[in-house]
Amino acid sequence: MLGEAARAAGYRLIIRDEVASTMEEARRALDQGDPGQLWIVARSQSAGRGRHGRSWGSPPGNLYASLLLVEPCEMALAPQLGFVAGLALHDAAAKITGLTAPQLALKWPNDLLIGRAKTAGLLLEGESRAGRFAVTIGMGVNVASRPGDTPYPASFLKEIASSATVETLLAALSDAWLARFRAWSLPGGFGPTRAAWLERAAFLGETITLRLSEGPLSGRFSGLDAFGRLELDTDDGRRVIDAGDLYFGAPA
């Protein structure tokens, strides 16, 4: 199921029928000394989760994957891997569906949209264990179905490409990740990564609402700074946001 380039580069794959969470499986592999470059895929999850510990519905037919990386970069640079993974998801979905930006877009900080409806989400976690720094990137992609109880519009790949499968998506995604990660790893690589992400960004130049710990904040999404933080032009001037939930309507 992994792409040819990913396999040649030493990436490995574990497939489970059902797990509580692929993120937990990745943590277990890390504790057992796994060297990383490991994809873990489950056909279904009983306790999938997204950002802030939110539950993530996981019926069979969609992609539930976590990528374990050990010592992939300096700890301070690890948040940038979310943009690398987002671009890889965009590349893979574009290959499967034939869609391009702006119909296929990336929503800061961690979603893939088709026509402004959520198709995929990312979860990035870093930790140090036994002297090793590891990053796990969780990816959930609606391939065969979409959840029906979300507070936002949702979509799935088979709506656009009836031949889309978990297998074809994972092959495209694993190879796309390798190419994007290698480009990012070059000196100064976040510059081109940031530019590529912005070319695919949803709502760039539009008025958006962010839900922050101190409450909702609205303004014009003007870009990303050199560290990947969202730049928001508000009535009180420009704000730079490290993290938050982005809404394109009234805050939920």
mmCIF file of C-alpha atoms in Angstrom:
data_model
loop_
_atom_site.group_PDB
_atom_site.id
_atom_site.type_symbol
_atom_site.label_atom_id
_atom_site.label_comp_id
_atom_site.label_asym_id
_atom_site.label_seq_id
_atom_site.Cartn_x
_atom_site.Cartn_y
_atom_site.Cartn_z
ATOM 1 C CA MET A 1 0.000 0.000 0.000
ATOM 2 C CA LEU A 2 2.954 2.369 0.432
ATOM 3 C CA GLY A 3 4.204 4.105 -2.667
ATOM 4 C CA GLU A 4 7.253 2.791 -4.468
ATOM 5 C CA ALA A 5 9.421 5.791 -3.547
ATOM 6 C CA ALA A 6 8.427 5.578 0.120
ATOM 7 C CA ARG A 7 9.292 1.891 0.284
ATOM 8 C CA ALA A 8 12.635 2.495 -1.422
ATOM 9 C CA ALA A 9 13.417 5.200 1.151
ATOM 10 C CA GLY A 10 12.904 2.728 4.003
ATOM 11 C CA TYR A 11 9.414 3.634 5.163
ATOM 12 C CA ARG A 12 7.470 0.723 6.629
ATOM 13 C CA LEU A 13 3.778 -0.051 7.086
ATOM 14 C CA ILE A 14 1.720 -1.783 9.763
ATOM 15 C CA ILE A 15 -1.971 -2.434 9.064
ATOM 16 C CA ARG A 16 -4.468 -3.219 11.819
ATOM 17 C CA ASP A 17 -8.107 -4.189 11.418
ATOM 18 C CA GLU A 18 -9.205 -2.101 14.397
ATOM 19 C CA VAL A 19 -7.373 -0.124 17.066
ATOM 20 C CA ALA A 20 -8.388 2.402 19.677
ATOM 21 C CA SER A 21 -6.252 5.016 17.902
ATOM 22 C CA THR A 22 -3.379 4.884 15.428
ATOM 23 C CA MET A 23 -1.713 7.647 17.491
ATOM 24 C CA GLU A 24 -1.700 5.318 20.495
ATOM 25 C CA GLU A 25 -0.297 2.515 18.337
ATOM 26 C CA ALA A 26 2.505 4.835 17.217
ATOM 27 C CA ARG A 27 3.282 5.720 20.835
ATOM 28 C CA ARG A 28 3.418 2.019 21.689
ATOM 29 C CA ALA A 29 5.826 1.400 18.804
ATOM 30 C CA LEU A 30 8.016 4.255 20.024
ATOM 31 C CA ASP A 31 8.105 2.798 23.526
ATOM 32 C CA GLN A 32 9.232 -0.508 22.025
ATOM 33 C CA GLY A 33 12.199 1.196 20.355
ATOM 34 C CA ASP A 34 10.895 1.578 16.808
ATOM 35 C CA PRO A 35 13.355 3.650 14.717
ATOM 36 C CA GLY A 36 10.629 5.634 12.961
ATOM 37 C CA GLN A 37 9.638 6.093 9.323
ATOM 38 C CA LEU A 38 6.678 3.933 10.263
ATOM 39 C CA TRP A 39 3.149 4.264 8.875
ATOM 40 C CA ILE A 40 0.420 2.727 11.000
ATOM 41 C CA VAL A 41 -2.963 2.294 9.319
ATOM 42 C CA ALA A 42 -6.195 0.985 10.822
ATOM 43 C CA ARG A 43 -9.296 -0.065 8.946
ATOM 44 C CA SER A 44 -11.321 1.410 11.806
ATOM 45 C CA GLN A 45 -10.737 3.083 15.175
ATOM 46 C CA SER A 46 -12.772 2.823 18.336
ATOM 47 C CA ALA A 47 -11.335 5.944 19.978
ATOM 48 C CA GLY A 48 -10.014 8.170 17.211
ATOM 49 C CA ARG A 49 -9.312 11.748 18.198
ATOM 50 C CA GLY A 50 -8.530 15.105 16.681
ATOM 51 C CA ARG A 51 -7.138 18.342 18.070
ATOM 52 C CA HIS A 52 -7.888 19.278 21.700
ATOM 53 C CA GLY A 53 -8.875 15.644 22.375
ATOM 54 C CA ARG A 54 -12.025 15.804 20.244
ATOM 55 C CA SER A 55 -13.417 12.462 19.124
ATOM 56 C CA TRP A 56 -13.027 11.542 15.448
ATOM 57 C CA GLY A 57 -15.609 9.226 13.892
ATOM 58 C CA SER A 58 -13.860 6.262 12.275
ATOM 59 C CA PRO A 59 -16.125 4.017 10.190
ATOM 60 C CA PRO A 60 -14.517 1.481 7.804
ATOM 61 C CA GLY A 61 -13.649 2.697 4.309
ATOM 62 C CA ASN A 62 -11.787 5.851 5.257
ATOM 63 C CA LEU A 63 -8.063 6.350 5.890
ATOM 64 C CA TYR A 64 -6.899 6.393 9.504
ATOM 65 C CA ALA A 65 -3.124 6.645 9.606
ATOM 66 C CA SER A 66 -0.304 7.826 11.830
ATOM 67 C CA LEU A 67 3.261 8.429 10.709
ATOM 68 C CA LEU A 68 5.938 7.961 13.376
ATOM 69 C CA LEU A 69 9.156 9.923 12.878
ATOM 70 C CA VAL A 70 12.101 9.649 15.248
ATOM 71 C CA GLU A 71 14.565 12.544 15.384
ATOM 72 C CA PRO A 72 13.179 14.077 12.171
ATOM 73 C CA CYS A 73 14.440 17.590 12.974
ATOM 74 C CA GLU A 74 15.268 20.001 15.770
ATOM 75 C CA MET A 75 12.462 20.160 18.302
ATOM 76 C CA ALA A 76 11.835 23.858 17.620
ATOM 77 C CA LEU A 77 11.152 23.126 13.938
ATOM 78 C CA ALA A 78 8.707 20.279 14.522
ATOM 79 C CA PRO A 79 5.517 22.409 14.185
ATOM 80 C CA GLN A 80 6.492 23.086 10.566
ATOM 81 C CA LEU A 81 5.924 19.419 9.795
ATOM 82 C CA GLY A 82 2.192 20.112 9.950
ATOM 83 C CA PHE A 83 2.529 22.234 6.818
ATOM 84 C CA VAL A 84 4.639 19.530 5.154
ATOM 85 C CA ALA A 85 1.967 16.947 5.930
ATOM 86 C CA GLY A 86 -0.799 19.273 4.727
ATOM 87 C CA LEU A 87 0.930 19.730 1.391
ATOM 88 C CA ALA A 88 1.405 15.967 1.071
ATOM 89 C CA LEU A 89 -2.312 15.438 1.723
ATOM 90 C CA HIS A 90 -3.155 18.070 -0.880
ATOM 91 C CA ASP A 91 -0.804 16.452 -3.419
ATOM 92 C CA ALA A 92 -2.298 13.013 -2.816
ATOM 93 C CA ALA A 93 -5.913 14.200 -3.000
ATOM 94 C CA ALA A 94 -5.140 16.162 -6.157
ATOM 95 C CA LYS A 95 -3.693 13.030 -7.755
ATOM 96 C CA ILE A 96 -6.742 10.965 -6.784
ATOM 97 C CA THR A 97 -9.437 13.500 -7.697
ATOM 98 C CA GLY A 98 -7.845 15.703 -10.356
ATOM 99 C CA LEU A 99 -8.858 18.772 -8.341
ATOM 100 C CA THR A 100 -6.555 21.748 -7.816
ATOM 101 C CA ALA A 101 -6.629 24.923 -5.740
ATOM 102 C CA PRO A 102 -8.857 26.707 -4.923
ATOM 103 C CA GLN A 103 -11.423 23.876 -5.153
ATOM 104 C CA LEU A 104 -9.008 21.717 -3.164
ATOM 105 C CA ALA A 105 -7.591 23.824 -0.338
ATOM 106 C CA LEU A 106 -5.741 23.754 2.973
ATOM 107 C CA LYS A 107 -7.372 25.309 6.025
ATOM 108 C CA TRP A 108 -5.032 26.572 8.723
ATOM 109 C CA PRO A 109 -3.752 24.888 10.716
ATOM 110 C CA ASN A 110 -4.641 21.297 9.895
ATOM 111 C CA ASP A 111 -7.534 20.554 7.504
ATOM 112 C CA LEU A 112 -7.981 19.653 3.851
ATOM 113 C CA LEU A 113 -11.122 21.009 2.174
ATOM 114 C CA ILE A 114 -12.992 20.213 -1.003
ATOM 115 C CA GLY A 115 -15.254 23.088 -1.947
ATOM 116 C CA ARG A 116 -14.995 24.489 1.590
ATOM 117 C CA ALA A 117 -16.137 21.187 3.107
ATOM 118 C CA LYS A 118 -13.737 19.273 5.370
ATOM 119 C CA THR A 119 -12.286 16.144 3.823
ATOM 120 C CA ALA A 120 -9.282 15.437 6.023
ATOM 121 C CA GLY A 121 -7.698 16.464 9.288
ATOM 122 C CA LEU A 122 -4.218 16.352 10.763
ATOM 123 C CA LEU A 123 -2.960 15.942 14.308
ATOM 124 C CA LEU A 124 0.688 16.622 15.142
ATOM 125 C CA GLU A 125 2.221 15.484 18.431
ATOM 126 C CA GLY A 126 5.834 15.620 19.575
ATOM 127 C CA GLU A 127 7.445 14.084 22.618
ATOM 128 C CA SER A 128 10.779 12.986 24.037
ATOM 129 C CA ARG A 129 11.051 9.461 25.382
ATOM 130 C CA ALA A 130 14.151 7.660 26.568
ATOM 131 C CA GLY A 131 16.320 10.410 25.122
ATOM 132 C CA ARG A 132 14.688 10.285 21.679
ATOM 133 C CA PHE A 133 12.594 13.072 20.177
ATOM 134 C CA ALA A 134 9.684 11.777 18.112
ATOM 135 C CA VAL A 135 6.903 13.341 16.091
ATOM 136 C CA THR A 136 3.706 11.502 15.247
ATOM 137 C CA ILE A 137 1.446 12.847 12.516
ATOM 138 C CA GLY A 138 -2.094 11.533 12.584
ATOM 139 C CA MET A 139 -4.151 11.780 9.404
ATOM 140 C CA GLY A 140 -7.818 11.044 8.946
ATOM 141 C CA VAL A 141 -9.231 11.246 5.435
ATOM 142 C CA ASN A 142 -12.850 10.779 4.373
ATOM 143 C CA VAL A 143 -12.507 8.426 1.423
ATOM 144 C CA ALA A 144 -15.737 6.407 1.207
ATOM 145 C CA SER A 145 -18.009 8.382 3.528
ATOM 146 C CA ARG A 146 -18.340 11.523 5.601
ATOM 147 C CA PRO A 147 -19.643 11.937 9.148
ATOM 148 C CA GLY A 148 -23.193 13.155 9.390
ATOM 149 C CA ASP A 149 -23.072 14.903 12.764
ATOM 150 C CA THR A 150 -20.411 17.568 12.286
ATOM 151 C CA PRO A 151 -20.980 21.273 13.047
ATOM 152 C CA TYR A 152 -19.396 22.122 9.675
ATOM 153 C CA PRO A 153 -19.786 20.919 6.065
ATOM 154 C CA ALA A 154 -17.929 17.675 5.284
ATOM 155 C CA SER A 155 -17.047 15.861 2.069
ATOM 156 C CA PHE A 156 -15.363 12.653 0.928
ATOM 157 C CA LEU A 157 -13.139 11.664 -1.987
ATOM 158 C CA LYS A 158 -15.523 9.206 -3.648
ATOM 159 C CA GLU A 159 -17.926 12.079 -4.272
ATOM 160 C CA ILE A 160 -15.365 13.373 -6.759
ATOM 161 C CA ALA A 161 -13.502 10.207 -7.788
ATOM 162 C CA SER A 162 -15.549 7.015 -7.607
ATOM 163 C CA SER A 163 -12.382 4.892 -7.916
ATOM 164 C CA ALA A 164 -10.777 6.386 -4.785
ATOM 165 C CA THR A 165 -9.702 3.792 -2.217
ATOM 166 C CA VAL A 166 -7.680 3.757 0.968
ATOM 167 C CA GLU A 167 -4.972 1.819 -0.861
ATOM 168 C CA THR A 168 -4.544 4.248 -3.752
ATOM 169 C CA LEU A 169 -4.665 7.229 -1.414
ATOM 170 C CA LEU A 170 -2.027 5.835 0.946
ATOM 171 C CA ALA A 171 0.318 5.030 -1.941
ATOM 172 C CA ALA A 172 -0.002 8.601 -3.238
ATOM 173 C CA LEU A 173 0.224 10.109 0.250
ATOM 174 C CA SER A 174 3.322 8.211 1.354
ATOM 175 C CA ASP A 175 5.224 9.200 -1.795
ATOM 176 C CA ALA A 176 3.993 12.805 -1.567
ATOM 177 C CA TRP A 177 5.113 12.981 2.059
ATOM 178 C CA LEU A 178 8.595 11.783 1.106
ATOM 179 C CA ALA A 179 8.957 14.411 -1.627
ATOM 180 C CA ARG A 180 7.625 17.267 0.512
ATOM 181 C CA PHE A 181 9.699 16.242 3.546
ATOM 182 C CA ARG A 182 12.884 16.076 1.492
ATOM 183 C CA ALA A 183 12.222 19.533 0.040
ATOM 184 C CA TRP A 184 11.520 20.957 3.505
ATOM 185 C CA SER A 185 14.700 19.350 4.905
ATOM 186 C CA LEU A 186 16.928 21.329 2.536
ATOM 187 C CA PRO A 187 18.558 24.492 3.933
ATOM 188 C CA GLY A 188 15.924 27.210 3.976
ATOM 189 C CA GLY A 189 13.307 24.644 3.018
ATOM 190 C CA PHE A 190 10.467 26.181 5.023
ATOM 191 C CA GLY A 191 10.416 29.188 2.693
ATOM 192 C CA PRO A 192 9.294 27.189 -0.368
ATOM 193 C CA THR A 193 7.057 25.021 1.846
ATOM 194 C CA ARG A 194 5.356 28.113 3.267
ATOM 195 C CA ALA A 195 4.907 29.588 -0.231
ATOM 196 C CA ALA A 196 3.428 26.331 -1.559
ATOM 197 C CA TRP A 197 1.050 26.135 1.401
ATOM 198 C CA LEU A 198 -0.149 29.708 0.870
ATOM 199 C CA GLU A 199 -0.821 28.971 -2.816
ATOM 200 C CA ARG A 200 -3.311 26.348 -1.597
ATOM 201 C CA ALA A 201 -4.643 28.215 1.444
ATOM 202 C CA ALA A 202 -8.372 28.463 2.060
ATOM 203 C CA PHE A 203 -9.806 31.880 3.001
ATOM 204 C CA LEU A 204 -6.590 33.807 2.356
ATOM 205 C CA GLY A 205 -7.533 37.491 2.118
ATOM 206 C CA GLU A 206 -10.972 36.850 3.614
ATOM 207 C CA THR A 207 -12.470 37.794 6.960
ATOM 208 C CA ILE A 208 -12.287 34.827 9.311
ATOM 209 C CA THR A 209 -13.011 34.128 12.955
ATOM 210 C CA LEU A 210 -10.577 32.328 15.235
ATOM 211 C CA ARG A 211 -11.607 30.737 18.486
ATOM 212 C CA LEU A 212 -8.788 31.388 20.930
ATOM 213 C CA SER A 213 -8.413 30.656 24.617
ATOM 214 C CA GLU A 214 -9.348 34.248 25.427
ATOM 215 C CA GLY A 215 -12.387 34.186 23.121
ATOM 216 C CA PRO A 216 -13.254 34.667 19.437
ATOM 217 C CA LEU A 217 -11.157 37.013 17.303
ATOM 218 C CA SER A 218 -12.105 38.182 13.794
ATOM 219 C CA GLY A 219 -9.999 39.785 11.116
ATOM 220 C CA ARG A 220 -8.566 39.430 7.634
ATOM 221 C CA PHE A 221 -6.377 36.359 7.048
ATOM 222 C CA SER A 222 -3.350 38.022 5.454
ATOM 223 C CA GLY A 223 -0.779 35.212 5.440
ATOM 224 C CA LEU A 224 1.735 33.201 7.448
ATOM 225 C CA ASP A 225 4.847 34.588 9.058
ATOM 226 C CA ALA A 226 8.308 33.026 8.764
ATOM 227 C CA PHE A 227 7.464 30.555 11.560
ATOM 228 C CA GLY A 228 4.107 29.427 10.150
ATOM 229 C CA ARG A 229 1.979 31.530 12.488
ATOM 230 C CA LEU A 230 -1.235 32.948 11.076
ATOM 231 C CA GLU A 231 -1.232 36.692 10.405
ATOM 232 C CA LEU A 232 -4.571 38.320 11.155
ATOM 233 C CA ASP A 233 -5.331 41.967 10.401
ATOM 234 C CA THR A 234 -7.826 43.161 13.010
ATOM 235 C CA ASP A 235 -9.363 46.522 13.866
ATOM 236 C CA ASP A 236 -6.622 46.864 16.494
ATOM 237 C CA GLY A 237 -3.765 46.004 14.139
ATOM 238 C CA ARG A 238 -2.020 42.837 13.058
ATOM 239 C CA ARG A 239 -2.079 39.825 15.354
ATOM 240 C CA VAL A 240 0.139 36.775 14.955
ATOM 241 C CA ILE A 241 -1.574 33.578 16.081
ATOM 242 C CA ASP A 242 0.253 30.415 17.161
ATOM 243 C CA ALA A 243 -2.795 28.170 17.382
ATOM 244 C CA GLY A 244 -6.548 28.328 17.263
ATOM 245 C CA ASP A 245 -9.632 27.009 15.526
ATOM 246 C CA LEU A 246 -10.545 28.825 12.326
ATOM 247 C CA TYR A 247 -14.153 29.375 11.320
ATOM 248 C CA PHE A 248 -15.437 30.886 8.104
ATOM 249 C CA GLY A 249 -18.735 31.900 9.604
ATOM 250 C CA ALA A 250 -19.763 32.942 13.063
ATOM 251 C CA PRO A 251 -17.621 31.341 15.773
ATOM 252 C CA ALA A 252 -19.023 28.048 17.011
#
